[in-house]
Short mmCIF file of C-alpha atoms in Angstrom, two decimals:
data_model
loop_
_atom_site.label_atom_id
_atom_site.label_comp_id
_atom_site.label_asym_id
_atom_site.label_seq_id
_atom_site.Cartn_x
_atom_site.Cartn_y
_atom_site.Cartn_z
CA GLN A 1 -9.65 -4.89 -9.65
CA SER A 2 -7.27 -4.33 -12.58
CA ALA A 3 -4.01 -2.60 -11.77
CA LEU A 4 -3.59 1.03 -12.76
CA THR A 5 -1.20 1.64 -15.67
CA GLN A 6 2.14 3.33 -15.02
CA PRO A 7 5.23 3.56 -17.22
CA ALA A 8 7.83 0.99 -16.22
CA SER A 9 10.60 3.55 -15.99
CA VAL A 10 11.26 7.27 -16.12
CA SER A 11 14.64 8.97 -15.96
CA GLY A 12 16.02 12.46 -15.68
CA SER A 13 19.15 14.40 -14.87
CA PRO A 14 19.69 16.15 -11.54
CA GLY A 15 17.73 19.39 -11.41
CA GLN A 16 15.29 18.39 -14.11
CA SER A 17 11.58 17.72 -13.70
CA ILE A 18 9.93 14.41 -14.47
CA THR A 19 6.30 13.31 -14.53
CA ILE A 20 4.91 9.84 -13.85
CA SER A 21 1.47 9.03 -15.20
CA CYS A 22 -1.10 6.69 -13.69
CA THR A 23 -4.03 5.70 -15.87
CA GLY A 24 -7.16 4.03 -14.61
CA THR A 25 -10.84 4.16 -15.42
CA SER A 26 -13.95 6.06 -14.39
CA SER A 27 -14.41 3.38 -11.71
CA ASP A 28 -11.26 4.37 -9.88
CA VAL A 29 -8.97 7.29 -10.80
CA GLY A 30 -11.58 9.17 -12.80
CA GLY A 31 -14.41 8.61 -10.39
CA PHE A 32 -12.88 9.78 -7.12
CA ASN A 33 -10.33 12.28 -5.84
CA TYR A 34 -8.64 9.58 -3.78
CA VAL A 35 -5.36 9.06 -5.60
CA SER A 36 -2.20 8.69 -3.54
CA TRP A 37 1.45 8.18 -4.44
CA TYR A 38 4.13 6.15 -2.65
CA GLN A 39 7.91 6.12 -2.86
CA GLN A 40 9.76 2.89 -2.18
CA HIS A 41 13.51 2.52 -1.92
CA PRO A 42 14.99 -0.99 -2.34
CA GLY A 43 14.33 -3.19 0.66
CA LYS A 44 12.29 -0.52 2.41
CA ALA A 45 8.62 0.02 3.16
CA PRO A 46 6.67 2.41 0.95
CA LYS A 47 6.33 6.04 2.03
CA LEU A 48 3.30 8.24 1.39
CA MET A 49 4.21 11.21 -0.83
CA ILE A 50 0.84 12.54 -2.06
CA TYR A 51 -2.75 11.89 -0.97
CA ASP A 52 -6.13 13.02 -2.26
CA VAL A 53 -4.54 13.73 -5.67
CA THR A 54 -2.69 16.90 -4.70
CA ASN A 55 -1.97 16.98 -0.94
CA ARG A 56 1.48 16.50 0.57
CA PRO A 57 1.87 15.00 4.05
CA SER A 58 3.89 16.95 6.55
CA GLY A 59 7.61 16.46 5.93
CA VAL A 60 7.40 15.64 2.24
CA SER A 61 9.37 17.99 0.02
CA ASN A 62 7.39 20.51 -2.04
CA ARG A 63 9.35 19.25 -5.05
CA PHE A 64 6.69 16.55 -5.22
CA SER A 65 3.30 17.50 -6.64
CA GLY A 66 0.24 15.66 -7.88
CA SER A 67 -2.53 16.32 -10.36
CA LYS A 68 -5.33 14.55 -12.18
CA SER A 69 -7.18 14.89 -15.46
CA ASP A 70 -10.04 12.57 -16.30
CA ASN A 71 -8.83 8.99 -15.75
CA THR A 72 -5.12 9.84 -15.47
CA ALA A 73 -3.28 11.03 -12.40
CA SER A 74 0.27 12.35 -12.44
CA LEU A 75 3.15 12.79 -10.02
CA THR A 76 5.71 15.44 -10.86
CA ILE A 77 9.13 15.60 -9.23
CA SER A 78 10.86 18.90 -9.80
CA GLY A 79 14.51 19.67 -9.13
CA LEU A 80 15.34 15.96 -9.37
CA GLN A 81 17.86 14.77 -6.77
CA ALA A 82 19.87 11.58 -6.40
CA GLU A 83 17.79 10.59 -3.35
CA ASP A 84 14.65 10.58 -5.49
CA GLU A 85 15.85 7.44 -7.27
CA ALA A 86 13.29 4.83 -6.20
CA ASP A 87 10.16 3.02 -7.27
CA TYR A 88 6.92 5.02 -7.27
CA TYR A 89 3.42 3.60 -7.02
CA CYS A 90 0.08 5.27 -7.51
CA MET A 91 -3.00 4.02 -5.71
CA SER A 92 -6.68 4.82 -6.09
CA TYR A 93 -9.89 4.10 -4.27
CA SER A 94 -12.02 1.83 -6.39
CA ARG A 95 -15.55 0.51 -6.04
CA SER A 96 -17.00 -1.00 -2.87
CA SER A 97 -14.30 0.09 -0.45
CA THR A 98 -11.41 -1.51 -2.27
CA VAL A 99 -8.21 0.06 -3.53
CA VAL A 100 -5.99 -0.63 -6.51
CA PHE A 101 -2.30 0.07 -7.09
CA GLY A 102 -0.41 0.92 -10.22
CA GLY A 103 2.27 -1.44 -11.47
CA GLY A 104 5.04 0.88 -10.31
CA THR A 105 7.56 3.16 -12.03
CA LYS A 106 11.31 2.99 -11.53
CA VAL A 107 12.80 6.48 -11.43
CA THR A 108 16.45 6.74 -12.41
CA VAL A 109 18.54 9.85 -11.82
CA LEU A 110 21.11 9.99 -14.59
CA GLN B 1 5.77 8.03 17.17
CA VAL B 2 3.63 5.73 15.07
CA GLN B 3 5.06 2.24 14.82
CA LEU B 4 3.74 -0.85 13.08
CA MET B 5 5.57 -4.14 13.48
CA GLU B 6 4.60 -7.22 11.52
CA SER B 7 5.44 -10.75 12.58
CA GLY B 8 4.48 -14.33 11.81
CA GLY B 9 6.06 -14.76 8.39
CA GLY B 10 8.15 -17.74 7.41
CA VAL B 11 8.31 -20.74 5.11
CA VAL B 12 5.15 -22.79 4.79
CA GLN B 13 4.11 -25.66 2.54
CA PRO B 14 1.38 -25.22 -0.06
CA GLY B 15 -2.06 -25.86 1.35
CA ARG B 16 -1.08 -24.93 4.91
CA SER B 17 -2.16 -21.93 6.98
CA LEU B 18 -0.35 -19.02 8.56
CA ARG B 19 -1.41 -16.09 10.73
CA LEU B 20 0.34 -12.75 10.50
CA SER B 21 0.26 -10.11 13.23
CA CYS B 22 0.86 -6.37 13.17
CA GLU B 23 1.44 -4.74 16.53
CA ALA B 24 0.70 -1.01 16.59
CA SER B 25 1.90 1.70 18.93
CA GLY B 26 2.16 5.47 19.13
CA PHE B 27 -1.43 6.24 18.12
CA THR B 28 -5.03 5.44 19.06
CA PHE B 29 -5.29 2.13 17.23
CA SER B 30 -9.04 1.82 17.71
CA SER B 31 -9.66 5.02 15.72
CA TYR B 32 -8.13 3.87 12.43
CA GLY B 33 -8.96 1.50 9.64
CA MET B 34 -6.09 -0.84 8.90
CA HIS B 35 -4.92 -2.56 5.73
CA TRP B 36 -2.73 -5.42 4.56
CA VAL B 37 -0.72 -4.99 1.37
CA ARG B 38 1.65 -7.53 -0.18
CA GLN B 39 4.56 -7.44 -2.59
CA ALA B 40 5.76 -10.54 -4.39
CA PRO B 41 9.54 -10.74 -4.94
CA GLY B 42 10.56 -8.21 -7.59
CA LYS B 43 6.94 -7.21 -8.20
CA GLY B 44 4.65 -4.31 -7.38
CA LEU B 45 2.34 -3.62 -4.49
CA GLU B 46 -0.98 -5.43 -4.22
CA TRP B 47 -3.73 -4.41 -1.80
CA VAL B 48 -5.02 -7.39 0.17
CA ALA B 49 -7.60 -6.36 2.75
CA LEU B 50 -9.09 -3.59 4.89
CA ILE B 51 -10.77 -3.68 8.27
CA SER B 52 -12.70 -0.78 9.75
CA TYR B 53 -11.65 0.93 12.98
CA ASP B 54 -14.05 -1.16 15.07
CA GLY B 55 -13.67 -4.41 13.17
CA GLY B 56 -17.24 -4.25 11.99
CA GLN B 57 -16.47 -4.18 8.28
CA GLU B 58 -14.00 -6.16 6.21
CA TYR B 59 -13.09 -5.82 2.54
CA TYR B 60 -10.90 -8.04 0.40
CA ALA B 61 -9.16 -8.13 -2.95
CA ASP B 62 -10.78 -10.62 -5.29
CA SER B 63 -7.50 -12.59 -5.35
CA VAL B 64 -7.77 -13.51 -1.64
CA LYS B 65 -11.51 -13.43 -0.97
CA GLY B 66 -12.58 -16.59 0.82
CA GLN B 67 -8.96 -17.55 1.49
CA PHE B 68 -7.71 -14.78 3.83
CA THR B 69 -9.41 -13.22 6.86
CA ILE B 70 -8.48 -9.87 8.36
CA SER B 71 -9.24 -9.18 12.01
CA ARG B 72 -8.16 -6.94 14.87
CA ASP B 73 -7.99 -6.84 18.63
CA ASN B 74 -8.22 -3.22 19.72
CA SER B 75 -7.46 -4.14 23.35
CA ARG B 76 -4.13 -5.57 22.20
CA THR B 77 -3.62 -2.90 19.46
CA THR B 78 -2.94 -5.71 17.04
CA LEU B 79 -4.04 -6.44 13.49
CA TYR B 80 -4.14 -9.96 12.09
CA LEU B 81 -4.24 -11.73 8.75
CA GLN B 82 -5.28 -15.38 8.74
CA MET B 83 -4.12 -17.00 5.53
CA ASN B 84 -5.48 -20.43 4.61
CA SER B 85 -4.86 -22.85 1.73
CA LEU B 86 -1.68 -21.04 0.84
CA ARG B 87 -0.38 -21.24 -2.71
CA GLU B 88 3.04 -20.49 -4.16
CA GLU B 89 1.66 -17.28 -5.66
CA ASP B 90 0.96 -16.01 -2.13
CA THR B 91 4.72 -15.73 -1.60
CA ALA B 92 5.37 -12.09 -0.79
CA VAL B 93 6.37 -9.52 1.78
CA TYR B 94 3.23 -8.61 3.69
CA TYR B 95 2.92 -5.06 5.00
CA CYS B 96 0.36 -3.62 7.38
CA GLY B 97 -0.65 -0.03 6.80
CA ARG B 98 -2.64 2.55 8.70
CA GLY B 99 -5.55 4.10 6.89
CA GLY B 100 -4.77 7.80 6.61
CA GLU B 101 -6.61 10.73 5.06
CA ALA B 102 -9.42 9.46 2.88
CA TRP B 103 -8.06 6.40 1.12
CA SER B 104 -4.32 6.62 1.66
CA PHE B 105 -1.89 4.69 3.83
CA ASP B 106 0.02 7.13 5.99
CA PHE B 107 2.20 4.70 7.93
CA TRP B 108 3.56 1.29 7.00
CA GLY B 109 5.31 -1.48 8.87
CA GLN B 110 8.59 -2.94 7.67
CA GLY B 111 6.93 -6.08 6.36
CA THR B 112 7.17 -9.82 7.01
CA LEU B 113 8.15 -12.33 4.35
CA VAL B 114 5.91 -15.30 3.64
CA THR B 115 7.37 -18.01 1.44
CA VAL B 116 5.07 -20.78 0.23
CA SER B 117 7.17 -23.67 -0.98
CA SER B 118 7.32 -27.43 -0.75
#
């Protein structure tokens, strides 16, 4: 159950687009279409932003989108806004009904 | 609306036990798998355990297998985490989460802090 690999930080100016990567293996990210993404503001509980690689829950802005290629999943935030400044975590189903998180990425809006 | 409220956290000495609870409301608790996830201070999220909707199946992270036990009481709409032989590295905020579409967590509680310290 090794953690998925995410960049420690990503930054962008308001209005720009940024992409956060999440790299795993064929035993997790590459082997299943069960990647989800979570946003966490300081001192708050995580919030689901993307599930099943590309799907957005009701109420989540369409500025958030997900994709996957081989063993790497990505979260793209377009039209970056100040409120998007937070930590973002990817998560994937792994073997034998377990899940694994990424180490987290701090998004800074310049 | 869906609500999850954890309780039972606090300060405990190494080697002792603690039981966390997560009271659910606003949805049919007995229809959903439930998870525990923890976050050490200043660190990332770590999945801890999963229990199926009927309590018939349990799954654990390698880091807590044999030490923690997840359980549920569907009549009380409550999820539990029994934590034994606690170590300082178990210090974290513990969140309960509802299993959503496929393998995602669609709702989370606000968390309860467990501090293991002598």
